[in-house]
Amino acid sequence: MSYGKFQAAIFDYGGVMAKSPLGRIEMLATQFRADKQTIIQLILGENADFDNPWFEAECGRQPLDETFAEKMQKIFNQHELIFNLEFFRSWVADAINEPDLIMEELVHELKESKIKVALLTNSVPEFWPVIEKTINTRLFDCIIDSSVVGFRKPDKRIYEFASRVLSVRTSSCVMIDDLTHNIEGAQNAGMQGVLFTTPEETKLSVLKYFR
């Protein structure tokens, strides 16, 4: 494999390096007695009309503590739901994810071709042990964790930060993510984006940039 202008591939964790964790939303929906879409919007929704404590946690500014629970409960009150901090913390810290072996294979192939590879994830400190148990983080030239750097996808700054750590231009990077708004964020920063579909199709799409 040869490569030209593209020098780095940046991988998301959940939904790319690990099989999509969104199925675990069913657990929250059952616990909080709400439909799955409501839970997704209240916790993960990018276009919500409220300050999101989970996003603050992903930026390293809000521990998953009683203050977090109070903020979440104010949001849940709008839907007459009860937020359970103990359950939520366990849902985060005790998660069991399954690695995507095809994506891991892709990382190996890129590294063998001297392509730089990075892991770029929106995460919280409580979740990091799960990541380390699920995938081989040593595969990556660098790891960008939103809770460490202080901003999260799709903020343009986190993509620019990743390219600086990799010592390449943003225009030389390809971002692989399973969420459209994160791909749009990467493109806004000057990167190319590959939206994860299936592991097989995604691998082919990524390799096209490095041939």
Coordinates of C-alpha atoms in Angstrom, one line a residue:
M1 CA 0.0 0.0 0.0
S2 CA 1.3 3.5 -0.8
Y3 CA 0.0 6.8 0.5
G4 CA 0.1 10.4 -0.6
K5 CA -1.5 13.4 1.0
F6 CA -3.2 11.4 3.8
Q7 CA -0.9 10.6 6.6
A8 CA -3.1 9.7 9.6
A9 CA -6.2 7.9 10.5
I10 CA -8.2 8.8 13.6
F11 CA -10.6 6.3 15.1
D12 CA -13.5 6.7 17.4
Y13 CA -13.8 4.2 20.2
G14 CA -17.5 3.3 20.8
G15 CA -19.2 2.2 17.5
V16 CA -15.9 1.9 15.7
M17 CA -13.1 0.2 17.7
A18 CA -15.7 -1.3 19.9
K19 CA -19.1 -2.5 18.7
S20 CA -21.7 0.2 19.2
P21 CA -22.5 0.7 22.9
L22 CA -25.9 2.3 22.0
G23 CA -27.6 -1.1 22.6
R24 CA -26.8 -0.5 26.3
I25 CA -29.2 2.4 26.2
E26 CA -31.9 -0.2 26.6
M27 CA -30.6 -0.8 30.1
L28 CA -31.0 2.9 31.0
A29 CA -34.4 3.0 29.3
T30 CA -35.6 0.1 31.4
Q31 CA -34.2 1.5 34.6
F32 CA -35.5 5.0 34.1
R33 CA -38.8 3.7 32.7
A34 CA -38.6 5.7 29.5
D35 CA -38.4 4.9 25.8
K36 CA -34.9 4.6 24.3
Q37 CA -35.2 7.7 22.1
T38 CA -36.0 9.9 25.1
I39 CA -33.0 8.6 27.0
I40 CA -30.7 9.1 24.0
Q41 CA -32.0 12.7 23.7
L42 CA -31.7 13.5 27.4
I43 CA -28.2 12.1 27.8
L44 CA -26.5 12.0 24.4
G45 CA -28.5 14.5 22.3
E46 CA -26.4 17.0 20.5
N47 CA -29.2 19.5 19.9
A48 CA -30.8 19.7 23.3
D49 CA -32.1 23.0 24.6
F50 CA -30.4 22.6 28.0
D51 CA -26.8 22.5 29.4
N52 CA -25.9 18.9 29.3
P53 CA -24.1 17.6 32.5
W54 CA -22.9 14.5 30.6
F55 CA -21.2 16.6 28.0
E56 CA -19.6 18.6 30.9
A57 CA -18.4 15.2 32.4
E58 CA -16.9 14.3 29.0
C59 CA -15.0 17.5 29.1
G60 CA -13.6 16.7 32.5
R61 CA -15.4 19.5 34.2
Q62 CA -18.1 17.4 36.0
P63 CA -17.5 14.3 38.1
L64 CA -20.2 11.7 38.2
D65 CA -21.2 12.8 41.7
E66 CA -24.2 14.1 43.6
T67 CA -24.0 17.4 41.8
F68 CA -24.1 15.6 38.5
A69 CA -27.2 13.7 39.7
E70 CA -28.9 16.9 40.8
K71 CA -28.3 18.5 37.4
M72 CA -29.6 15.3 35.6
Q73 CA -32.6 15.2 37.8
K74 CA -33.6 18.7 36.8
I75 CA -33.5 17.6 33.2
F76 CA -35.4 14.3 33.9
N77 CA -38.1 16.3 35.8
Q78 CA -39.3 17.6 32.5
H79 CA -40.3 14.1 31.6
E80 CA -41.4 13.0 35.1
L81 CA -38.5 10.6 35.3
I82 CA -36.2 9.7 38.2
F83 CA -32.5 9.7 37.7
N84 CA -30.5 7.0 39.6
L85 CA -26.9 8.0 40.1
E86 CA -25.7 4.7 41.5
F87 CA -27.2 2.8 38.5
F88 CA -25.8 5.3 36.0
R89 CA -22.3 5.2 37.5
S90 CA -22.4 1.4 37.3
W91 CA -23.7 1.6 33.7
V92 CA -20.6 3.7 32.8
A93 CA -17.9 2.0 34.9
D94 CA -18.9 -1.6 34.7
A95 CA -19.7 -1.7 31.0
I96 CA -18.7 -4.7 29.0
N97 CA -17.9 -3.8 25.3
E98 CA -16.9 -6.1 22.5
P99 CA -13.9 -5.1 20.3
D100 CA -14.4 -4.8 16.6
L101 CA -11.7 -7.2 15.3
I102 CA -12.0 -5.9 11.7
M103 CA -11.3 -2.4 12.8
E104 CA -8.3 -3.6 14.9
E105 CA -7.0 -5.4 11.8
L106 CA -7.4 -2.1 9.9
V107 CA -5.3 -0.3 12.5
H108 CA -2.6 -2.9 12.2
E109 CA -2.5 -2.6 8.3
L110 CA -2.2 1.1 8.5
K111 CA 0.6 1.0 11.0
E112 CA 2.5 -1.5 8.8
S113 CA 2.2 1.0 6.0
K114 CA 3.6 3.8 8.2
I115 CA 0.3 5.6 8.5
K116 CA -0.1 7.3 11.9
V117 CA -3.1 6.2 13.9
A118 CA -4.9 7.8 16.8
L119 CA -7.8 7.1 19.1
L120 CA -10.1 10.0 19.6
T121 CA -12.9 9.5 22.1
N122 CA -15.5 11.4 24.0
S123 CA -15.2 9.7 27.4
V124 CA -15.2 10.2 31.2
P125 CA -12.5 9.0 33.6
E126 CA -14.8 6.4 35.1
F127 CA -15.1 4.7 31.6
W128 CA -11.4 4.6 30.8
P129 CA -10.8 1.2 32.5
V130 CA -13.5 -0.3 30.2
I131 CA -11.7 1.0 27.1
E132 CA -8.4 -0.5 28.3
K133 CA -10.1 -3.9 28.9
T134 CA -11.7 -3.9 25.5
I135 CA -9.1 -2.8 23.0
N136 CA -5.3 -2.7 22.8
T137 CA -4.7 1.0 23.4
R138 CA -0.9 0.5 22.7
L139 CA -1.8 0.1 19.0
F140 CA -2.2 3.8 18.7
D141 CA 0.4 6.5 18.2
C142 CA -1.6 8.8 20.5
I143 CA -4.9 8.8 22.4
I144 CA -7.0 11.9 22.7
D145 CA -9.6 11.7 25.5
S146 CA -12.1 14.5 25.7
S147 CA -12.1 14.4 29.5
V148 CA -8.4 15.0 29.5
V149 CA -8.1 17.7 26.9
G150 CA -11.2 19.6 28.0
F151 CA -13.3 19.6 24.8
R152 CA -15.2 17.0 22.9
K153 CA -16.3 16.0 19.5
P154 CA -17.7 17.7 17.4
D155 CA -15.9 20.7 18.7
K156 CA -13.4 21.7 16.0
R157 CA -10.7 22.2 18.6
I158 CA -10.4 18.5 19.5
Y159 CA -9.7 17.5 15.9
E160 CA -7.1 20.3 15.5
F161 CA -5.5 19.1 18.8
A162 CA -5.3 15.5 17.5
S163 CA -3.6 16.6 14.3
R164 CA -1.0 18.7 16.3
V165 CA -0.3 15.7 18.5
L166 CA 0.2 13.5 15.4
S167 CA 2.4 16.3 13.8
V168 CA 0.3 16.3 10.6
R169 CA -2.1 18.8 9.1
T170 CA -5.8 18.3 9.6
S171 CA -6.1 18.0 5.8
S172 CA -3.8 14.9 6.0
C173 CA -6.2 13.2 8.4
V174 CA -9.1 10.8 8.0
M175 CA -11.6 10.6 10.8
I176 CA -13.6 7.4 11.3
D177 CA -16.7 7.7 13.5
D178 CA -20.2 6.3 13.7
L179 CA -22.0 9.6 14.4
T180 CA -22.8 12.0 11.6
H181 CA -22.3 15.1 13.7
N182 CA -18.8 14.0 14.7
I183 CA -17.9 13.4 11.1
E184 CA -19.2 16.9 10.3
G185 CA -17.1 18.3 13.1
A186 CA -14.0 16.6 11.6
Q187 CA -14.8 18.0 8.1
N188 CA -15.3 21.5 9.6
A189 CA -11.7 21.2 11.0
G190 CA -10.4 20.3 7.5
M191 CA -10.3 16.5 7.8
Q192 CA -11.8 13.8 5.6
G193 CA -14.5 11.8 7.3
V194 CA -15.7 8.2 7.0
L195 CA -19.0 7.4 8.6
F196 CA -18.9 3.9 10.1
T197 CA -21.5 1.6 8.5
T198 CA -20.4 -2.1 8.6
P199 CA -16.8 -3.1 9.6
E200 CA -16.2 -4.5 6.1
E201 CA -17.5 -1.5 4.2
T202 CA -15.8 1.0 6.5
K203 CA -12.4 -0.7 6.1
L204 CA -12.7 -0.5 2.4
S205 CA -13.7 3.2 2.5
V206 CA -10.8 4.1 4.8
L207 CA -8.2 2.2 2.7
K208 CA -9.1 4.1 -0.4
Y209 CA -7.6 7.2 1.2
F210 CA -4.2 5.6 1.7
R211 CA -3.7 3.8 -1.7

